[in-house]
Amino acid sequence: MSQAAVLPQQVATRRWRSGALARVPYAVIALYVLVALIGPLVIDYDPVRTPLPDRLLAPGSRIASGEIAWLGTDALGRDILAQIVYGARTSLGIGLATVLVACVVGVTIGVVAGYSRGRLDAVLARITDVLQAFPAILLAIVIAGVFARSVPVVVLSLSVTAWISFARVTRGVALSLRERAWVDAARVMGVPVRSIIVRHVVPFTVGPVVALATLEFALVVLAEAGLSFLGIGLPTGAVSWGQTIANGQQYLETAWWISTLPGIALSLLIINIGILGDQLTARHGQRRPRS
Amino acid sequence: MVAVTRMVVRRLLIGVFVMWGAASVIFVIVRAAPGDPAAVFLGPDADKEQIARLTAALGLDKPLFEQYVRYLGDVLRLDFGESYRLGRPAMEAVFERLPATIDLTLTATAVAVAVGLALGLVAGSRPGGAVDRVVSAVTIALQSFPTFWVGIMLVLTFALGLRLLPSAGVGTPAHLVLPAVTLAFPFTAIVARLTRSSVAEAMREPYVQTARSKGLSERQVLLGHALRNSLIPVVTIVGLQMGALMGGAVIVENVFAWPGLGSLVVDAVANRDYAVVQAVTLLIAGVVMVLNIVADVLYVRLDPRIRTEVAS
């Protein structure tokens, strides 16, 4: 039933892959990465500097210093383009760190549980049952909210549930591999379990894990934006899309651009990661994770 | 039916275990959090002696294990203590906010199922066609937009621009429209994708061919035969998505100042009101768990094929 859920994208993907369209997500994501890496070196932005004469300027306006604010300014006179550029760094950084943590933890647990089965596997199943009792974003809100504001706490709060899908997918792969001939051969030859797992099982998880990591990355970036929209987690002074969108909410009537533009930046990124993830998922025959 | 009863009992036992685990997770998080709960409760003006007295009264000077056992007892009695900010039992405040969240999530579910079924049906009836491709693009977009931003954009368009609907708060049914539609966005996509693939699959089944060859119109085939079978997975996915829906509600409620559990819990987290945090998170976990079980049972009841599978 859920395997069937990927079909619309698979059909679309097959059609797109032949054309240049299939490469669009790569180009868009590369652009975001470039902006996140280089943008802050080119554009200066200080969240504490609030030039009030420049406040609530529409996109394309000239600010007091004579420069043009291409995407306008917010209620404190801060440039929106700069906030989007710095926000890209925050989002991509936290997304990458969280997916890395979740991937390492999830793959390790999943492979070991799938390979050894038995009690360890049952314990894993119960742990995921408990963690999934909470909506992932609620658990992240509680964890990121009660501890001191910092980037590592945000990464931790998002990783707490993100590792589960990695564990589930790699567990499945490991479970099917442990009966295969080359694994049996290695076992008979007395290869230590750890080496069997690392040399003969883990390499087969790479494809599905990469596909999953792409989709998880999109979910994590969305969740982080949600946290910073609620004003939870990130230290004051950090720049993030969710925060800029929240700041613009009370000025919607006079300055639509504050909330609208960072949201477009965020949506475009997520759409392209989603398409890329669906392409990779179709190629590696793993299903899209739920929620 | 005996088999189904056995399944329900098994699921309930797992559910009890899961609730114990969930309560323990919350206990660990709250205890690991920095700051003295008694000091938070009394506020910045309290002196040392007052704090010490309250610490003793709350049992916070006891060994951790004793506190844990006492906490589990409190959870069983649904007693999470006083909320220091609201000045009354946390559970009372939570139950007061619950109906607003139920209204919001139920309406959103109805919207998502109605729109998602329609989209999935037109897309799935001709897989690969132009409509299918458009629906596929729409579902990707629906799933990718951050819900809080969707909410703000809807406010910008329908409340501030067209002046059709209120932008926030409660009162009339019109107040419910924008929050419910916002919350429905990603779930519409999920329902549409699922319906599309199961309708597309059903269209290849022999019974659909039979229906066609006995002269039914394409419309009758779609609605009477293909859709009917596709509804079963939709029931399950709606049940399974309840957790994500509740999570979405937490964010959407904050966009629209909707007085439900979501705005309550975010406020409580920001102010270290642990009594309310515990009450809301465990109530949501409990509701999600019960709904998951209900969806599982419905699934088995609705599909005779699975019913035999469970029985055997």
XYZ file of C-alpha atoms in Angstrom:
603
model
C 0.000 0.000 0.000
C 2.655 2.501 0.957
C 5.014 1.253 -1.758
C 2.339 2.287 -4.189
C 2.356 5.779 -2.715
C 5.502 6.748 -4.637
C 3.960 5.997 -8.006
C 2.983 9.495 -9.179
C 6.509 10.720 -8.749
C 7.990 7.600 -10.248
C 5.966 8.095 -13.393
C 6.880 11.754 -13.497
C 10.497 10.965 -12.739
C 10.817 8.467 -15.537
C 9.514 11.026 -17.941
C 11.778 13.767 -16.652
C 14.917 11.773 -16.310
C 15.295 11.516 -20.043
C 15.232 15.290 -20.428
C 17.315 18.110 -19.100
C 14.493 18.784 -16.637
C 15.852 15.996 -14.436
C 18.932 18.099 -13.811
C 17.014 21.180 -12.637
C 16.928 20.099 -8.954
C 20.709 19.592 -8.964
C 21.235 23.080 -10.370
C 18.833 24.727 -7.912
C 20.300 22.910 -4.900
C 23.840 23.764 -6.057
C 22.795 27.411 -6.240
C 21.528 27.322 -2.653
C 24.731 25.669 -1.464
C 26.774 28.308 -3.282
C 24.721 31.114 -1.751
C 25.056 29.577 1.712
C 28.826 29.198 1.353
C 29.811 32.373 -0.472
C 26.876 34.739 0.064
C 27.818 35.768 3.618
C 31.326 36.651 2.375
C 29.905 39.008 -0.248
C 26.968 40.493 1.634
C 27.405 42.109 5.032
C 24.651 41.605 7.555
C 24.477 42.415 11.222
C 21.187 41.477 12.918
C 21.914 43.942 15.734
C 22.442 46.915 13.408
C 18.989 48.443 12.941
C 18.996 51.534 10.699
C 15.505 52.783 11.517
C 15.312 55.379 8.697
C 15.401 52.432 6.279
C 12.505 50.561 7.882
C 9.773 48.842 5.830
C 11.180 49.807 2.431
C 9.620 48.037 -0.542
C 11.762 45.812 -2.794
C 13.953 47.900 -5.100
C 14.001 50.955 -2.835
C 17.137 53.003 -2.224
C 18.299 52.981 1.390
C 19.882 55.942 3.193
C 23.412 54.862 2.311
C 22.563 55.028 -1.396
C 22.511 51.283 -1.986
C 19.454 49.484 -3.343
C 17.531 47.028 -1.141
C 16.513 44.626 -3.908
C 14.149 42.625 -1.717
C 13.179 45.427 0.664
C 13.813 45.861 4.369
C 12.064 44.730 7.555
C 10.522 46.697 10.421
C 13.965 47.414 11.861
C 15.466 48.516 8.554
C 17.397 45.304 8.022
C 17.883 44.024 4.474
C 15.671 41.053 3.465
C 18.036 39.756 0.772
C 20.827 39.553 3.347
C 18.509 37.721 5.760
C 17.628 35.195 3.050
C 21.315 34.636 2.254
C 22.325 34.228 5.904
C 19.206 32.135 6.538
C 20.282 29.740 3.780
C 23.501 29.122 5.682
C 21.585 28.409 8.920
C 19.041 26.101 7.268
C 21.505 24.123 5.162
C 23.972 23.879 8.048
C 21.449 22.581 10.566
C 19.870 20.304 7.945
C 23.216 18.797 7.029
C 24.341 18.323 10.634
C 21.038 16.720 11.648
C 20.949 14.345 8.686
C 24.564 13.348 9.393
C 23.853 12.590 13.056
C 20.591 10.802 12.231
C 22.263 8.839 9.436
C 25.223 7.621 11.515
C 23.047 6.681 14.498
C 20.237 5.212 12.399
C 22.428 3.163 10.050
C 24.497 1.764 12.934
C 21.451 0.727 14.950
C 19.512 -0.485 11.921
C 22.279 -2.626 10.473
C 23.207 -4.194 13.804
C 19.560 -4.888 14.695
C 18.753 -6.297 11.259
C 21.835 -8.460 11.155
C 21.638 -9.843 14.665
C 17.819 -9.960 14.901
C 16.475 -11.391 18.146
C 16.312 -9.348 21.314
C 18.216 -6.333 19.983
C 15.797 -6.064 17.088
C 12.808 -6.236 19.432
C 14.274 -3.512 21.645
C 14.742 -1.296 18.585
C 11.113 -1.833 17.587
C 9.874 -0.816 21.059
C 12.107 2.290 21.183
C 10.786 3.510 17.851
C 7.213 2.802 19.013
C 7.750 5.068 22.014
C 9.494 7.866 20.103
C 6.796 7.846 17.447
C 4.092 8.245 20.057
C 4.837 11.973 19.873
C 4.485 14.057 16.747
C 8.135 14.644 15.737
C 7.786 18.416 15.720
C 6.236 18.408 19.219
C 9.153 16.445 20.649
C 11.564 18.852 18.923
C 9.687 21.846 20.343
C 9.840 20.443 23.879
C 13.521 19.457 23.722
C 14.727 22.607 21.946
C 12.486 24.716 24.187
C 13.510 23.546 27.656
C 17.277 23.489 27.124
C 19.504 26.521 26.581
C 19.237 28.094 23.125
C 21.991 26.768 20.880
C 22.541 25.202 17.475
C 23.679 21.796 18.849
C 20.484 21.540 20.931
C 18.393 22.221 17.815
C 20.317 19.548 15.898
C 19.806 17.104 18.769
C 16.087 17.881 19.058
C 15.587 17.172 15.353
C 17.808 14.063 15.336
C 15.861 12.412 18.159
C 13.218 11.230 15.681
C 15.042 11.630 12.337
C 17.267 8.574 12.883
C 14.286 6.218 12.993
C 13.684 6.038 9.242
C 17.381 5.382 8.613
C 17.298 2.544 11.120
C 14.139 1.106 9.576
C 15.469 1.124 6.012
C 18.914 -0.272 6.822
C 17.403 -2.878 9.125
C 15.380 -4.154 6.175
C 18.450 -4.290 3.933
C 20.531 -6.045 6.601
C 17.734 -8.524 7.281
C 17.611 -9.581 3.638
C 21.408 -9.697 3.278
C 22.186 -11.911 6.245
C 20.919 -14.979 4.374
C 22.898 -14.257 1.201
C 25.675 -16.567 0.055
C 28.601 -14.214 0.455
C 27.568 -13.314 3.986
C 27.207 -17.011 4.826
C 30.622 -17.661 3.303
C 32.199 -14.908 5.369
C 30.530 -16.295 8.493
C 31.743 -19.829 7.808
C 35.243 -18.534 7.219
C 35.173 -17.059 10.690
C 35.139 -13.395 9.754
C 34.259 -11.386 12.883
C 30.671 -10.070 12.957
C 31.859 -6.475 12.980
C 33.828 -6.974 9.768
C 30.934 -8.777 8.086
C 28.654 -5.858 8.886
C 31.116 -3.208 7.764
C 32.456 -4.983 4.631
C 29.495 -7.004 3.411
C 26.329 -5.347 4.666
C 26.843 -1.593 5.004
C 27.931 -1.025 1.360
C 24.525 -2.261 0.183
C 22.693 0.310 2.271
C 24.369 3.284 0.558
C 21.851 3.741 -2.267
C 18.661 3.688 -0.165
C 20.359 5.715 2.585
C 21.362 8.487 0.169
C 17.821 8.631 -1.221
C 16.379 8.703 2.285
C 18.888 11.313 3.449
C 17.695 13.650 0.701
C 14.052 13.374 1.759
C 14.946 13.605 5.454
C 16.974 16.727 4.719
C 13.855 18.403 3.318
C 11.820 17.396 6.392
C 14.523 18.604 8.785
C 14.874 21.980 7.062
C 11.078 22.414 7.262
C 11.069 21.417 10.934
C 13.907 23.809 11.757
C 12.058 26.624 9.995
C 9.002 25.733 12.096
C 11.029 25.882 15.318
C 12.552 29.251 14.473
C 9.137 30.529 13.359
C 7.893 29.718 16.877
C 10.970 31.445 18.308
C 12.275 28.231 19.834
C 15.790 26.855 19.828
C 18.178 29.077 17.891
C 20.265 31.568 19.895
C 19.378 35.254 19.584
C 21.448 36.728 16.818
C 21.082 33.695 14.565
C 19.436 34.504 11.239
C 16.879 32.056 9.903
C 14.056 32.010 7.398
C 11.449 30.936 9.913
C 12.333 33.851 12.161
C 12.171 36.413 9.327
C 8.783 35.034 8.264
C 7.549 35.339 11.867
C 8.858 38.903 12.148
C 6.958 39.915 9.023
C 3.628 38.509 10.190
C 2.570 41.637 12.068
C 3.511 43.910 9.148
C 1.656 41.894 6.496
C -0.713 44.694 5.649
C 2.010 47.271 4.946
C 5.049 45.139 4.060
C 4.079 41.824 2.459
C 7.645 41.137 1.311
C 9.083 40.415 4.772
C 7.174 37.147 5.230
C 6.582 36.291 1.583
C 10.108 36.275 0.128
C 11.937 34.052 2.651
C 8.998 31.626 2.373
C 9.467 31.437 -1.386
C 13.184 30.790 -0.894
C 12.379 28.017 1.570
C 9.623 26.447 -0.571
C 11.765 26.406 -3.726
C 14.536 24.616 -1.857
C 12.168 22.024 -0.382
C 10.402 21.397 -3.712
C 13.708 20.741 -5.466
C 15.057 18.515 -2.719
C 11.756 16.633 -2.784
C 11.964 16.049 -6.542
C 15.595 14.960 -6.268
C 14.709 12.663 -3.379
C 11.885 11.095 -5.370
C 14.239 10.533 -8.307
C 16.789 8.842 -6.050
C 14.072 6.856 -4.295
C 12.697 5.593 -7.598
C 16.196 4.542 -8.609
C 16.963 2.714 -5.383
C 13.602 1.106 -4.889
C 13.000 2.311 -1.359
C 9.760 3.883 -0.353
C 9.298 7.430 0.743
C 9.185 7.687 4.543
C 5.885 8.602 6.078
C 5.459 12.042 7.608
C -13.957 -11.913 15.037
C -12.060 -13.607 17.840
C -8.874 -12.960 15.895
C -9.733 -9.279 15.599
C -10.384 -9.095 19.349
C -7.024 -10.697 19.977
C -5.401 -8.126 17.690
C -7.079 -5.278 19.570
C -5.953 -6.646 22.928
C -2.403 -7.023 21.636
C -2.402 -3.485 20.266
C -3.779 -2.146 23.554
C -1.030 -3.884 25.526
C 1.602 -2.380 23.255
C -0.218 0.927 23.685
C 0.092 0.752 27.480
C 3.799 0.048 27.095
C 4.185 2.940 24.671
C 2.415 5.335 27.046
C 4.715 4.252 29.874
C 7.695 4.858 27.589
C 6.340 8.221 26.472
C 5.783 9.311 30.083
C 9.340 8.240 30.918
C 10.790 10.192 27.980
C 9.009 13.329 29.164
C 10.189 12.706 32.746
C 13.802 12.469 31.571
C 13.564 15.637 29.438
C 11.942 17.698 32.190
C 14.378 16.498 34.854
C 17.385 17.055 32.598
C 16.252 20.589 31.799
C 18.286 23.321 33.434
C 16.663 25.374 36.209
C 15.035 24.464 39.507
C 11.295 23.787 39.012
C 10.479 25.113 42.480
C 12.358 28.359 41.804
C 10.571 28.727 38.457
C 7.225 28.072 40.128
C 7.715 30.726 42.809
C 9.202 33.369 40.552
C 12.214 35.638 41.028
C 11.003 37.160 44.339
C 11.066 33.923 46.323
C 13.650 33.498 49.096
C 15.719 30.384 49.741
C 13.481 29.085 52.507
C 10.324 29.261 50.379
C 12.068 27.422 47.560
C 13.292 24.733 49.957
C 9.781 24.313 51.393
C 8.204 23.959 47.937
C 10.976 21.590 46.813
C 10.072 19.355 49.750
C 6.340 19.725 49.083
C 6.783 18.730 45.434
C 8.959 15.807 46.513
C 11.908 17.108 44.498
C 14.331 16.438 47.377
C 13.612 12.684 47.230
C 15.831 10.226 45.344
C 15.258 10.334 41.593
C 13.792 6.836 41.441
C 11.221 7.660 44.120
C 10.281 10.810 42.200
C 9.879 8.707 39.068
C 7.545 6.214 40.720
C 5.498 9.056 42.195
C 5.377 10.730 38.787
C 4.080 7.559 37.127
C 1.354 7.395 39.773
C 0.411 10.993 39.009
C 0.284 10.226 35.284
C -2.068 7.306 35.942
C -4.400 9.639 37.847
C -4.011 12.280 35.102
C -2.695 14.635 37.769
C 0.148 16.770 36.466
C 0.061 19.306 39.272
C -0.540 23.029 39.282
C 0.440 25.229 36.401
C 2.406 28.050 38.011
C 1.375 30.477 35.291
C -2.320 29.672 35.173
C -2.669 29.080 38.906
C -4.781 25.956 38.507
C -4.356 22.253 37.704
C -2.595 21.791 34.352
C -5.018 19.083 33.245
C -7.955 21.445 33.689
C -6.384 23.988 31.346
C -5.537 21.264 28.868
C -9.062 19.869 28.726
C -10.368 23.379 28.245
C -8.169 23.807 25.154
C -8.817 20.336 23.729
C -12.122 21.058 21.885
C -10.559 23.831 19.767
C -7.812 21.467 18.600
C -10.356 18.742 17.850
C -12.422 21.181 15.758
C -9.342 22.227 13.835
C -7.938 18.763 13.160
C -11.302 17.213 12.261
C -12.108 19.983 9.787
C -8.634 19.765 8.285
C -8.992 15.995 7.935
C -12.329 16.395 6.189
C -10.889 18.969 3.776
C -7.795 16.863 3.090
C -9.791 13.683 2.475
C -12.372 15.381 0.224
C -9.872 17.308 -1.907
C -7.268 14.548 -1.844
C -9.755 11.883 -2.968
C -10.978 14.080 -5.824
C -7.437 14.897 -6.992
C -6.294 11.302 -6.683
C -9.336 10.002 -8.525
C -8.966 12.242 -11.590
C -5.208 11.622 -11.677
C -5.446 7.880 -11.173
C -8.179 7.308 -13.750
C -5.682 8.127 -16.511
C -2.162 7.447 -15.232
C 0.455 9.356 -17.208
C -2.056 11.760 -18.714
C -1.893 15.531 -18.601
C -4.176 15.769 -15.538
C -2.036 13.194 -13.765
C 1.086 15.255 -14.347
C -0.545 18.446 -13.118
C -1.838 16.717 -9.975
C 1.591 15.236 -9.398
C 3.183 18.704 -9.561
C 0.476 20.127 -7.285
C 0.992 17.422 -4.654
C 4.754 18.025 -4.600
C 4.108 21.727 -4.025
C 1.446 21.107 -1.355
C 3.838 18.876 0.554
C 6.809 21.219 0.242
C 5.351 24.524 1.414
C 6.030 25.185 5.102
C 2.578 25.229 6.746
C 3.184 28.379 8.780
C 4.106 30.253 5.609
C 1.055 28.889 3.784
C -1.056 30.219 6.653
C 0.473 33.673 6.398
C 0.047 33.716 2.613
C -3.617 32.736 2.961
C -4.103 35.532 5.497
C -2.411 37.955 3.110
C -4.689 36.902 0.259
C -8.064 36.143 1.823
C -8.064 38.238 4.987
C -6.034 41.333 4.122
C -6.338 41.360 0.341
C -9.855 40.165 -0.442
C -11.247 40.841 3.056
C -13.284 37.642 2.868
C -12.248 35.867 6.060
C -10.949 36.779 9.507
C -7.166 36.551 9.861
C -6.977 35.092 13.380
C -8.876 34.159 16.521
C -12.101 32.227 17.053
C -15.815 32.895 17.165
C -17.625 32.150 13.931
C -17.245 29.159 11.594
C -15.486 31.573 9.212
C -12.627 31.756 11.704
C -12.049 28.043 11.200
C -11.636 28.185 7.408
C -8.092 29.488 7.008
C -6.471 27.465 9.832
C -8.169 24.255 8.674
C -7.223 24.771 5.021
C -3.639 25.566 6.034
C -3.389 22.438 8.153
C -4.963 20.376 5.356
C -2.295 21.314 2.784
C 0.286 18.524 3.280
C -2.368 15.912 4.122
C -4.294 16.643 0.951
C -1.115 15.773 -0.943
C -0.657 12.527 0.979
C -4.277 11.437 0.422
C -4.096 12.428 -3.262
C -0.895 10.467 -3.893
C -2.241 7.394 -2.167
C -5.657 7.532 -3.873
C -4.026 8.103 -7.239
C -1.823 5.047 -6.985
C -4.500 2.737 -5.641
C -7.052 3.896 -8.238
C -4.441 3.467 -10.985
C -3.746 -0.016 -9.672
C -7.427 -0.894 -9.397
C -8.029 0.199 -12.994
C -5.836 -2.692 -14.122
C -7.742 -5.267 -12.038
C -9.968 -7.883 -13.688
C -13.055 -6.741 -11.787
C -12.796 -3.319 -13.379
C -12.598 -4.975 -16.784
C -15.682 -6.983 -15.918
C -17.507 -3.828 -14.867
C -16.562 -2.165 -18.139
C -17.528 -5.121 -20.280
C -20.953 -5.363 -18.719
C -21.536 -1.865 -20.062
C -21.115 0.427 -17.056
C -20.116 3.989 -17.836
C -16.549 5.036 -17.027
C -17.961 7.178 -14.232
C -19.775 4.227 -12.670
C -16.661 2.092 -12.968
C -14.557 4.739 -11.275
C -16.884 5.618 -8.429
C -18.541 2.247 -7.894
C -15.587 -0.071 -8.296
C -12.171 1.550 -8.429
C -12.766 4.171 -5.741
C -14.499 1.822 -3.299
C -11.436 -0.369 -2.940
C -9.114 2.622 -2.832
C -10.904 3.998 0.219
C -9.481 1.295 2.469
C -5.839 2.441 2.360
C -7.055 6.018 2.728
C -8.689 5.136 6.066
C -5.407 3.670 7.264
C -3.272 6.576 6.122
C -5.605 9.056 7.813
C -5.170 7.107 11.061
C -1.414 6.861 10.666
C -1.105 10.554 9.836
C -2.880 11.646 13.033
C 0.456 12.202 14.769
C 1.745 14.404 11.960
C -1.611 16.196 11.860
C -1.378 16.997 15.584
C 2.189 18.200 15.047
C 1.022 20.407 12.197
C -1.769 21.756 14.396
C 0.800 22.880 16.975
C 2.369 25.185 14.378
C -0.825 26.280 12.611
C -2.497 27.235 15.901
C 0.356 29.611 16.585
C -0.039 31.296 13.202
C -3.738 31.983 13.738
C -3.795 32.512 17.518
C -6.093 29.485 17.655
C -6.784 28.686 21.336
C -6.004 24.963 21.210
C -3.376 22.638 22.655
C -0.711 23.770 20.199
C -0.629 27.393 21.231
C -0.896 26.260 24.870
C 2.105 23.935 24.672
C 4.382 26.373 22.836
C 3.564 29.030 25.399
C 4.192 26.536 28.214
C 7.533 25.436 26.748
C 8.686 29.033 26.325
C 7.796 29.759 29.972
C 9.024 26.490 31.505
C 5.548 25.588 32.698
C 6.433 21.910 32.989
C 3.099 20.792 34.416
C 1.331 21.950 31.249
C 4.094 20.638 28.968
C 3.741 17.159 30.475
C -0.047 17.199 30.369
C -0.254 18.321 26.721
C 2.460 16.048 25.330
C 1.114 12.937 27.040
C -2.480 13.737 26.103
C -1.474 14.158 22.446
C 0.556 10.934 22.569
C -2.461 9.126 24.040
C -4.888 10.499 21.457
C -2.566 9.624 18.578
C -2.091 6.103 19.911
C -5.814 5.452 20.293
C -6.526 6.789 16.796
C -3.801 4.570 15.338
C -5.408 1.520 16.928
C -8.850 2.573 15.676
C -7.462 2.941 12.138
C -5.870 -0.509 12.333
C -9.103 -2.115 13.484
C -11.130 -0.281 10.831
C -8.683 -1.461 8.196
C -9.180 -5.056 9.192
C -12.954 -4.638 9.452
C -13.253 -2.956 6.065
C -11.171 -5.329 4.001
C -12.373 -8.953 4.018
C -9.068 -10.078 2.491
C -7.097 -8.834 5.480
C -9.731 -10.120 7.884
C -9.043 -13.653 6.694
C -5.327 -13.020 6.915
C -5.577 -11.954 10.566
C -7.839 -14.893 11.342
C -5.535 -17.489 9.873
